[in-house]
Amino acid sequence: MIFDEITLHNYGVYRGRQEIKLQPQCDEKPIILIGGLNGVGKTTLLDAFQHALFGKLASLSSKGNTAYDKYLSKCINKSANPQDGASLSISFSHALNGSEHHYKVTRSWRKNRKNITETVDVLKDGKSDPVLTDSWNEYVEQFMPIRISSLFFFDGEKIKDFADFRKSSELISTGINQLLGLDLVDRLLTDLVVLEKRKTLTLSDHREAIIIKTLEKRILELNGKKDKFRERKKEAEKEVSEIEAKIREIEEQFRVEGGDLYRERKMLEFKKAELNKRTENTLERLADIAGGTLPVFLVRSQLKKILEQVDKEELSKNSDQLNGTLKKRDQQILKELSKRKISKKALLVVEQLFAEDIQNRHAHKNILQYLFLRQETIDSIKNLLQESFEAEVKEALQALENWTSLQLESENIERKLAQVPDAESISRIVKQKEKLEGIYRKAQVNHDIINKEYEKICKDINIASSDLEKEYQKKLDTDHSHETASRIVTHSKKSRKTLEIFRKKVIKYHLERIQEYVLRSFRALLRKDTLVEHIRFDPENYHVEIFEAGGKSIDIDRLSAGEKQLLSVSLLWGLAQASGRRLPAIIDTPLGRLDTTHRTHLVERYFPQASHQVLLLSTDEEINEKYYQMIRPWVSHSYHLDFDEGKQTTTVKPGYFW
């Protein structure tokens, strides 16, 4: 399929008739680049494609819960006459069974006195086709199944939510069922069950038929109830997910505003009070040490001199008595030496030595004595110098070191306390967070109740289905006269089992194939080449898991906003490749919140490969001059949306911003 042209008439901000040629010049230039500032009609143009193709079934960005006729009324340009109405016309080519055909779908509507009237006209190969016109909503599924249109038409900024496993599961589930035709398998399974019921009823007597019908009615009611609770469960999950996202946002705001420090404020104040107490105790201990003998340490050199003077005075006091004794001893020794007839020369030397010793001792005799200290005082001074000083100095130094450490720790805490935002500025965020947490708890309780009820209904269905199977089997076993019906039912059951096995194997095979497509796409777009080693889709619930090298699972919530957007793009790209369908891609806001490297990868590696026809709806800040030059080799032609402030209308003009 390839778009040839789209025409908008009085549609949204597009007043009058606006035509956009979409046929690429060649296969090497698949991109049609359409530039426009914010608010000039890019998203309206994206909606126009879906609106033209799918009408009231389309998923339109600004429709919400608005009724379709009211939405059509809103789509008429405000400056246009409502009775002139608006229209969309889209032309495209599509090859079917080896033959290419050209189609043109025109959807127009105008406002009458009381209501809106919409008409649809379909041309095939230039001729009006009433059959196609009447059945267009069914026929368009052959070109572009509406349930997979989101794989090819999407807003790049909004798809980041697909990285949330709940939304990605729904996307993958839809993609798998539609792309692989499993909805047909499900329909066949349902038809076989209906066939079995009909054939089994023919085998049942009246009483047994009543039992079987009762069970079938109960299962039908339970299935209806299950469908309602499934929807309520989805809504509850969505509500919980949205509140969780809001809580994460407000927690981030809380952190940025200094909330973590605010949360630690009481602990910091407690620590500071404790440090002040320890500091006071340390100062008291230092005061006690200072009130003892430690100050005497300052005159320790004088104390040493006193002890030296004490020694000298003691020596002087004893020198007279000692000198008399020594003189007598010296004379006796000289006399004895003389008797032993030693030489006069040696005797003279000895005599001189004795004389010099006496002379030296006389020197102490002249030392002035003035201290006259008692022995207890002398002993106290010696004890101070030898033992007390050493212990008290060691203790004083340890206390000073503790005081310094406490001062530093106290200053650090005071700096943190100075950074704590005041309660008034943070209270707004705290109140919002508490309010959200309250809402989250209620939503979680509501979700749990619904989920519990949903599981109970599923269990009841299984029990009822089992009972019904038993009733069927009971009848088949006891009534051999209805052999044909019995054989049909038996083969139908075998067929259902085979189909179930087939379904599981098909899903497993294609999931592995899609995993590979998505992994290749994601690794091609990532800046971190080694971030992802493997991607896995759970075959039961289609939850996405990504793994780094070594097989460790990566929490998707930890990915940056840009990486989540790339994962979402990869999911869409991988599913689109797996579909095998040649469908155009239309991408609004293509570069979103990506950083420079990721933008470059998307421009160089994704856009030229996204499809054989790629329509990019970009602002001048996304595909700017730099990226325009990079993408230019693949651009067939371009337009820009020119908004007239005075007329409040947009006109499509050839050429990009530059």
XYZ file of C-alpha atoms in Angstrom:
658
model
C 0.000 0.000 0.000
C 1.216 3.494 -0.788
C -0.475 6.859 -0.283
C -0.703 9.025 -3.408
C -2.441 12.128 -2.074
C -4.505 13.472 0.784
C -6.873 16.416 0.467
C -8.252 18.336 3.426
C -11.168 20.717 3.029
C -12.157 22.991 5.942
C -10.737 20.319 8.260
C -9.601 21.637 11.669
C -7.182 24.531 11.220
C -6.998 23.824 7.460
C -9.403 26.209 5.795
C -10.301 25.793 2.136
C -8.846 22.990 -0.003
C -5.337 21.765 0.863
C -3.684 19.048 -1.224
C -0.561 17.108 -0.261
C 1.160 14.867 -2.816
C 2.574 11.826 -1.038
C 3.996 9.563 -3.777
C 7.806 9.189 -3.165
C 10.001 9.984 -6.165
C 11.834 6.648 -5.963
C 12.491 3.710 -3.635
C 15.747 5.298 -2.409
C 13.857 8.384 -1.176
C 10.948 7.058 0.919
C 10.586 10.077 3.237
C 8.067 12.904 2.820
C 9.008 15.562 5.357
C 6.297 17.897 6.640
C 7.397 20.692 8.964
C 5.296 22.795 11.266
C 5.602 24.654 14.536
C 3.641 23.475 17.548
C -0.109 24.075 17.263
C -0.284 24.566 13.485
C -1.937 21.237 12.645
C 0.593 18.383 12.513
C -1.401 16.115 14.828
C -4.585 17.145 12.989
C -2.941 15.950 9.791
C -2.029 12.612 11.447
C -5.664 12.279 12.578
C -6.851 13.101 9.043
C -5.289 9.913 7.645
C -6.958 7.693 10.238
C -10.224 9.619 10.051
C -10.376 9.283 6.261
C -9.665 5.539 6.389
C -11.574 4.399 9.473
C -14.226 7.072 10.122
C -15.903 6.737 13.516
C -13.787 3.657 14.332
C -10.556 5.670 14.143
C -8.459 6.383 17.229
C -8.265 10.180 17.074
C -6.149 12.296 19.386
C -8.714 14.985 20.223
C -11.910 12.924 20.147
C -11.832 11.424 23.629
C -15.349 10.453 24.701
C -17.008 12.963 22.375
C -19.885 11.559 20.315
C -18.928 11.085 16.666
C -21.424 13.603 15.282
C -20.257 16.238 17.759
C -16.685 15.454 16.850
C -17.457 15.923 13.160
C -18.996 19.288 14.020
C -15.846 20.277 15.894
C -13.699 19.289 12.899
C -15.267 21.908 10.611
C -12.978 24.936 10.386
C -14.242 27.685 12.697
C -14.092 30.316 9.956
C -15.894 28.165 7.397
C -19.644 28.104 6.900
C -20.922 24.996 8.818
C -23.376 24.311 6.002
C -20.447 24.079 3.558
C -19.077 21.398 5.834
C -15.695 19.679 5.652
C -14.211 16.721 3.845
C -11.227 14.403 3.720
C -10.089 12.577 0.620
C -7.272 10.051 0.484
C -5.910 8.275 -2.603
C -3.730 5.198 -2.451
C -2.516 2.241 -4.487
C -2.636 -1.356 -3.329
C -1.601 -4.587 -4.999
C -3.932 -7.533 -4.543
C -3.389 -10.959 -6.100
C -0.676 -9.578 -8.386
C -2.779 -6.672 -9.680
C -2.389 -3.090 -8.567
C -5.515 -1.007 -8.059
C -6.040 2.654 -7.217
C -8.521 3.710 -4.594
C -9.876 7.074 -3.528
C -11.917 7.415 -0.343
C -13.786 10.669 0.224
C -15.468 11.318 3.543
C -17.492 14.559 3.730
C -19.959 15.984 6.219
C -21.989 19.139 6.674
C -24.116 20.589 9.417
C -27.845 20.751 8.941
C -30.312 22.450 11.206
C -30.358 19.709 13.798
C -27.589 17.271 13.036
C -24.519 16.345 11.044
C -24.739 14.295 7.872
C -21.706 12.290 6.757
C -21.285 10.647 3.366
C -18.584 8.258 2.159
C -17.694 7.648 -1.469
C -15.128 5.083 -2.657
C -13.631 5.052 -6.165
C -11.764 2.008 -7.485
C -9.544 2.588 -10.511
C -11.356 5.894 -11.116
C -14.898 4.474 -10.968
C -17.391 4.816 -8.150
C -17.930 1.462 -6.424
C -21.240 1.323 -4.478
C -20.421 -2.069 -2.957
C -17.096 -0.882 -1.609
C -18.739 2.317 -0.391
C -21.362 0.408 1.596
C -18.897 -2.039 3.086
C -15.874 0.203 3.362
C -15.399 -0.303 7.121
C -14.984 -4.051 6.538
C -13.101 -3.734 3.247
C -10.446 -1.341 4.630
C -9.300 -4.144 6.937
C -7.758 -5.804 3.870
C -5.438 -2.823 3.404
C -4.874 -1.590 6.899
C -6.376 -3.532 9.862
C -7.423 -0.843 12.296
C -6.094 -2.718 15.324
C -2.544 -2.609 13.966
C -2.750 0.916 12.556
C -1.023 2.167 15.726
C 2.083 0.237 14.625
C 2.348 2.496 11.581
C 0.602 5.777 12.554
C 1.846 7.142 15.875
C 2.957 10.139 17.891
C 6.607 9.703 18.833
C 6.189 11.585 22.117
C 3.221 9.548 23.314
C 4.521 6.078 22.486
C 7.020 6.123 25.365
C 4.184 4.723 27.497
C 4.468 1.473 25.512
C 7.599 0.805 27.585
C 5.177 0.305 30.493
C 4.649 -3.467 30.527
C 0.853 -3.164 30.838
C 0.531 -1.093 27.661
C 3.262 -2.963 25.791
C 1.527 -6.262 26.677
C -1.701 -5.016 25.132
C 0.166 -3.764 22.065
C 2.080 -7.034 21.604
C -1.028 -9.135 22.249
C -2.958 -7.144 19.644
C -0.076 -7.316 17.205
C 0.392 -11.073 17.631
C -3.296 -11.918 17.253
C -3.830 -9.663 14.257
C -0.558 -10.279 12.483
C -0.696 -14.044 12.843
C -4.429 -14.343 12.206
C -4.954 -15.891 15.627
C -8.275 -14.092 15.924
C -9.472 -16.515 13.220
C -8.212 -19.440 15.292
C -10.087 -18.086 18.327
C -13.217 -17.689 16.245
C -12.878 -21.283 14.975
C -12.448 -22.538 18.539
C -15.619 -20.715 19.568
C -17.506 -22.130 16.584
C -16.366 -25.657 17.457
C -17.632 -25.229 21.004
C -21.004 -24.076 19.655
C -21.070 -27.087 17.290
C -20.321 -29.456 20.149
C -23.111 -27.951 22.196
C -25.621 -28.327 19.402
C -24.641 -31.897 18.610
C -24.549 -32.856 22.259
C -28.003 -31.446 22.805
C -29.326 -33.710 20.111
C -28.032 -36.598 22.165
C -29.558 -35.509 25.418
C -32.918 -36.303 26.864
C -35.131 -33.575 28.216
C -33.837 -33.675 31.781
C -30.225 -33.751 30.697
C -30.915 -30.989 28.190
C -32.224 -28.817 31.007
C -29.056 -29.451 33.042
C -26.851 -28.694 30.062
C -28.794 -25.578 29.118
C -28.674 -24.387 32.709
C -24.913 -24.859 32.784
C -24.509 -23.173 29.412
C -26.639 -20.270 30.567
C -24.571 -19.940 33.712
C -21.322 -20.021 31.701
C -22.725 -17.415 29.326
C -23.673 -15.160 32.233
C -20.291 -15.715 33.879
C -18.482 -14.916 30.613
C -20.484 -11.684 30.304
C -19.615 -10.871 33.883
C -15.992 -11.793 33.190
C -15.845 -9.410 30.205
C -17.165 -6.564 32.349
C -14.709 -7.300 35.136
C -11.870 -7.614 32.610
C -12.616 -4.077 31.474
C -12.901 -2.890 35.059
C -9.639 -4.693 35.845
C -7.907 -2.931 32.943
C -9.275 0.411 34.084
C -8.175 -0.292 37.668
C -4.673 -1.312 36.463
C -4.504 1.800 34.323
C -5.579 3.956 37.264
C -2.967 2.364 39.557
C -0.308 2.754 36.859
C -1.140 6.421 36.288
C -1.116 7.183 40.015
C 2.216 5.369 40.366
C 3.598 7.538 37.566
C 2.312 10.689 39.288
C 3.834 9.582 42.607
C 7.181 8.980 40.874
C 7.003 12.457 39.348
C 6.171 14.139 42.648
C 8.869 12.128 44.454
C 11.353 13.419 41.887
C 10.088 16.960 42.467
C 10.324 16.335 46.241
C 13.941 15.217 45.823
C 14.863 18.177 43.596
C 13.355 20.613 46.112
C 15.501 19.112 48.904
C 12.870 16.752 50.207
C 15.354 14.046 51.195
C 17.108 16.499 53.494
C 13.751 17.679 54.805
C 12.881 14.064 55.558
C 16.200 13.696 57.424
C 15.736 17.005 59.260
C 14.643 15.477 62.614
C 17.406 12.897 62.502
C 19.937 15.653 61.734
C 18.617 17.785 64.607
C 18.836 14.778 66.950
C 22.411 14.106 65.822
C 23.322 17.758 66.333
C 21.891 17.730 69.887
C 23.821 14.551 70.594
C 27.040 16.093 69.239
C 26.498 19.214 71.358
C 26.154 16.995 74.445
C 29.310 15.069 73.582
C 31.138 18.354 72.925
C 30.078 19.712 76.335
C 31.310 16.527 78.033
C 34.630 16.770 76.208
C 35.047 20.428 77.195
C 34.234 19.549 80.819
C 36.872 16.834 80.742
C 39.413 19.262 79.273
C 38.558 21.736 82.053
C 39.114 18.999 84.652
C 42.506 18.158 83.135
C 43.424 21.842 83.027
C 42.474 22.156 86.727
C 44.963 19.411 87.688
C 48.703 19.273 87.349
C 48.760 19.626 83.561
C 49.446 23.437 83.617
C 52.686 22.668 85.527
C 53.740 20.868 82.313
C 54.318 24.348 80.861
C 57.293 24.845 83.322
C 58.701 21.376 83.015
C 62.125 22.704 81.861
C 62.321 24.862 85.007
C 61.462 21.814 87.110
C 64.294 19.906 85.499
C 66.677 22.773 86.332
C 65.458 22.713 89.951
C 66.307 19.029 90.164
C 69.731 19.763 88.669
C 70.251 22.508 91.272
C 69.142 20.105 94.015
C 71.774 17.620 92.843
C 74.487 20.296 92.822
C 73.571 21.552 96.264
C 73.603 18.025 97.618
C 77.004 17.484 96.105
C 78.351 20.746 97.604
C 76.948 19.892 101.024
C 78.827 16.602 101.040
C 82.040 17.812 99.438
C 83.878 18.983 102.686
C 83.403 15.723 104.520
C 84.222 13.748 101.409
C 87.353 15.786 100.649
C 88.780 15.140 104.178
C 88.203 11.427 103.819
C 89.680 11.378 100.350
C 92.809 13.285 101.454
C 93.472 10.720 104.202
C 92.945 7.910 101.732
C 95.258 9.611 99.158
C 98.057 10.027 101.764
C 97.775 6.371 102.848
C 97.909 5.253 99.229
C 100.980 7.432 98.524
C 102.659 6.168 101.694
C 101.977 2.581 100.738
C 103.208 3.176 97.203
C 106.418 4.722 98.604
C 107.022 1.633 100.790
C 106.729 -0.551 97.775
C 109.469 1.438 96.121
C 107.747 2.399 92.918
C 109.535 4.882 90.801
C 109.520 8.528 91.823
C 108.173 9.463 88.457
C 105.100 7.199 88.792
C 104.586 8.305 92.381
C 104.638 11.917 91.223
C 101.975 11.192 88.552
C 99.675 9.530 91.067
C 100.174 12.382 93.504
C 99.213 14.906 90.777
C 96.079 12.925 89.908
C 94.976 12.945 93.548
C 95.685 16.675 93.711
C 93.568 17.377 90.558
C 90.676 15.288 91.937
C 90.676 17.227 95.185
C 90.879 20.425 93.204
C 87.804 19.464 91.100
C 85.825 18.599 94.172
C 86.626 22.016 95.594
C 84.656 23.508 92.693
C 81.353 22.105 94.111
C 82.185 23.675 97.446
C 81.526 27.144 95.984
C 77.993 26.369 94.683
C 75.398 28.690 96.208
C 72.730 26.825 98.206
C 69.302 28.436 98.275
C 66.610 25.823 97.546
C 66.609 23.826 100.738
C 63.751 21.607 99.461
C 62.329 18.815 101.506
C 62.758 15.300 100.172
C 58.947 14.941 99.684
C 58.944 17.979 97.405
C 61.848 16.639 95.410
C 60.130 13.244 95.050
C 56.898 14.932 93.888
C 58.765 16.871 91.184
C 60.458 13.677 89.994
C 57.106 11.847 89.898
C 55.504 14.644 87.875
C 58.315 14.605 85.320
C 58.559 10.840 85.035
C 54.911 9.587 85.153
C 52.033 12.063 85.732
C 52.865 14.431 82.911
C 53.043 11.664 80.333
C 49.583 10.237 81.238
C 47.815 13.591 81.536
C 49.307 14.969 78.318
C 48.200 11.845 76.472
C 44.671 12.172 77.852
C 44.546 15.929 77.077
C 45.655 15.344 73.462
C 43.046 12.608 73.041
C 40.336 14.927 74.405
C 41.431 17.726 72.041
C 41.358 15.330 69.092
C 37.825 14.259 70.039
C 36.740 17.886 70.351
C 38.147 18.713 66.881
C 36.392 15.695 65.347
C 33.121 16.651 67.026
C 33.447 20.227 65.756
C 33.923 19.021 62.144
C 30.987 16.634 62.383
C 28.836 19.366 63.933
C 29.765 21.810 61.126
C 28.819 19.208 58.469
C 25.432 18.672 60.069
C 24.866 22.424 60.350
C 25.635 22.789 56.626
C 23.071 20.085 55.809
C 20.506 21.713 58.110
C 21.129 25.039 56.353
C 20.191 23.332 53.049
C 16.944 21.890 54.434
C 14.044 23.718 52.772
C 11.634 25.343 55.157
C 8.480 23.465 55.984
C 6.258 25.985 54.195
C 7.970 25.560 50.828
C 7.999 21.747 51.003
C 4.629 21.252 52.664
C 2.755 21.778 49.380
C 4.655 18.894 47.787
C 4.310 16.738 50.912
C 0.554 17.323 50.986
C 0.261 16.491 47.285
C 2.309 13.331 47.812
C 0.257 12.285 50.865
C -2.937 12.950 48.947
C -1.707 10.870 45.999
C -0.586 8.056 48.303
C -4.051 8.049 49.847
C -5.615 7.873 46.396
C -3.108 5.144 45.431
C -4.033 3.020 48.461
C -7.727 3.287 47.611
C -7.019 2.521 43.942
C -4.883 -0.480 44.943
C -7.618 -1.777 47.269
C -10.173 -1.295 44.492
C -7.851 -3.086 42.052
C -7.335 -5.988 44.474
C -11.082 -6.353 45.027
C -11.789 -6.336 41.283
C -8.906 -8.712 40.578
C -10.101 -11.091 43.307
C -13.632 -11.009 41.918
C -12.274 -11.525 38.383
C -10.278 -14.575 39.515
C -13.332 -15.940 41.305
C -15.418 -15.591 38.132
C -12.688 -17.360 36.118
C -12.662 -20.150 38.692
C -16.461 -20.419 38.564
C -16.291 -20.587 34.760
C -13.731 -23.388 34.935
C -15.892 -25.333 37.396
C -19.054 -24.821 35.331
C -17.190 -25.705 32.118
C -15.839 -28.843 33.741
C -19.352 -29.800 34.892
C -20.677 -29.148 31.419
C -17.949 -31.278 29.849
C -18.874 -34.078 32.220
C -22.537 -33.763 31.282
C -21.621 -33.838 27.599
C -19.407 -36.878 28.106
C -22.013 -38.582 30.236
C -24.540 -38.300 27.473
C -22.102 -39.393 24.831
C -21.141 -42.434 26.869
C -24.717 -43.510 27.509
C -26.315 -42.826 24.157
C -24.688 -44.923 21.442
C -27.568 -44.522 19.010
C -26.388 -41.079 17.992
C -23.119 -42.254 16.598
C -22.695 -39.551 14.007
C -23.273 -36.730 16.429
C -21.000 -38.430 18.933
C -18.267 -38.799 16.323
C -18.593 -35.130 15.364
C -18.333 -34.022 18.952
C -15.342 -36.290 19.565
C -13.503 -35.040 16.496
C -14.432 -31.490 17.348
C -12.811 -31.851 20.754
C -9.711 -33.349 19.192
C -9.667 -30.488 16.707
C -9.936 -27.959 19.510
C -7.018 -29.542 21.339
C -4.999 -29.531 18.126
C -5.874 -25.899 17.509
C -4.862 -24.980 21.070
C -1.496 -26.705 20.564
C -1.147 -25.037 17.161
C -1.959 -21.655 18.687
C 0.677 -22.036 21.435
C 3.345 -23.225 19.009
C 2.612 -20.422 16.536
C 2.815 -17.840 19.308
C 6.054 -19.315 20.621
C 7.652 -19.407 17.169
C 6.616 -15.895 16.187
C 7.325 -14.415 19.600
C 10.923 -15.563 19.243
C 11.015 -14.002 15.763
C 9.515 -10.728 17.000
C 11.906 -10.708 19.974
C 14.797 -10.832 17.530
C 13.317 -8.003 15.416
C 12.747 -5.819 18.486
C 16.191 -6.610 19.945
C 17.918 -5.752 16.642
C 15.927 -2.532 16.376
C 16.599 -1.521 19.989
C 20.345 -2.200 19.778
C 20.532 -0.268 16.501
C 18.981 2.788 18.131
C 20.698 2.761 21.528
C 23.695 4.912 22.361
C 24.944 2.262 24.843
C 25.903 -0.637 22.575
C 26.263 -3.108 25.448
C 23.185 -2.107 27.478
C 20.893 -4.869 26.220
C 21.870 -8.482 25.552
C 18.453 -10.079 25.233
C 14.728 -9.222 25.103
C 12.014 -11.664 26.114
C 8.226 -11.608 25.755
C 6.323 -13.750 28.250
C 4.127 -16.041 26.087
C 1.383 -16.047 28.743
C 0.913 -12.326 29.385
C 3.264 -10.737 26.779
C 5.150 -8.781 29.450
C 8.454 -7.417 28.140
C 11.692 -8.184 29.964
C 15.120 -6.896 28.939
C 18.431 -8.370 30.058
C 21.959 -7.039 30.223
C 25.134 -9.092 29.628
C 25.270 -11.996 32.083
C 21.508 -12.517 31.975
C 20.615 -9.989 34.691
C 17.147 -8.468 34.229
C 16.977 -4.685 33.757
C 14.198 -2.768 35.485
C 12.458 -0.869 32.653
C 11.518 1.902 35.091
C 15.249 2.608 35.465
C 15.608 3.440 31.768
C 15.772 7.131 30.903
C 12.803 8.782 29.178
C 14.772 8.720 25.905
C 15.634 5.026 26.256
C 11.966 4.211 26.995
C 10.957 6.083 23.843
C 13.509 4.111 21.825
C 12.245 0.828 23.351
C 8.725 1.840 22.314
C 9.914 2.688 18.794
C 11.699 -0.677 18.671
C 8.516 -2.518 19.712
C 6.559 -0.796 16.929
C 9.359 -1.269 14.424
C 9.833 -4.950 15.320
C 6.092 -5.702 15.126
C 5.800 -3.790 11.846
C 8.675 -5.816 10.372
C 7.153 -9.047 11.687
C 3.808 -8.178 10.046
C 5.334 -8.515 6.575
C 2.861 -5.863 5.366
C 4.044 -3.046 3.097
C 2.202 -0.228 4.836
C 3.174 3.460 5.010
C 4.469 4.883 8.295
C 3.351 8.262 9.632
C 5.281 9.601 12.603
C 4.304 12.761 14.466
C 6.805 14.405 16.860
C 9.486 11.974 15.684
C 12.352 12.979 18.003
C 10.468 13.806 21.217
C 12.659 14.081 24.297
C 15.669 12.261 22.897
C 19.222 13.431 23.452
C 21.608 14.251 20.597
C 23.061 10.753 20.119
C 19.690 9.008 20.207
C 18.274 11.567 17.769
C 21.150 10.915 15.393
C 20.577 7.139 15.572
C 16.850 7.603 14.908
C 17.512 9.924 11.943
C 20.188 7.729 10.369
C 19.067 4.219 11.304
C 15.287 4.253 11.745
C 13.507 6.803 9.555
C 15.039 5.663 6.220
C 14.271 2.007 7.133
C 10.889 2.424 8.877
C 8.890 1.710 5.704
C 8.824 2.123 1.940
C 6.875 5.375 2.522
C 7.555 7.453 5.634
C 5.712 10.662 6.479
C 7.510 12.694 9.160
C 5.627 15.512 10.908
C 8.316 17.558 12.648
C 8.988 20.934 14.263
C 12.059 22.994 13.332
C 13.596 22.076 16.721
C 13.356 18.340 16.137
C 14.540 17.964 12.554
C 16.617 21.122 12.594
C 19.192 22.185 9.992
C 21.724 19.621 11.250
C 19.320 16.660 11.117
C 17.771 17.961 7.915
C 21.153 17.697 6.196
C 21.603 14.163 7.602
C 18.182 12.955 6.449
C 18.149 14.844 3.160
C 19.496 11.935 0.988
C 16.326 9.944 1.837
C 13.813 12.828 1.491
C 11.655 12.672 -1.639
C 10.031 16.053 -1.128
C 8.839 18.236 1.681
C 6.179 20.662 2.850
C 5.742 23.098 5.657
C 2.537 24.113 7.429
C 2.217 27.913 7.319
C -0.074 29.333 10.000
C -1.754 32.722 9.443
C -2.278 34.394 12.827
C -4.806 36.857 11.435
C -6.999 34.235 9.766
C -6.181 31.515 12.326
C -5.769 29.022 9.482
C -3.004 26.774 8.178
C -1.892 26.482 4.567
C 0.268 23.676 3.181
C 3.229 25.011 1.173
C 6.048 23.206 -0.665
C 9.494 23.033 0.958
C 10.682 22.527 4.528
C 11.791 25.319 6.879
C 15.090 25.747 5.012
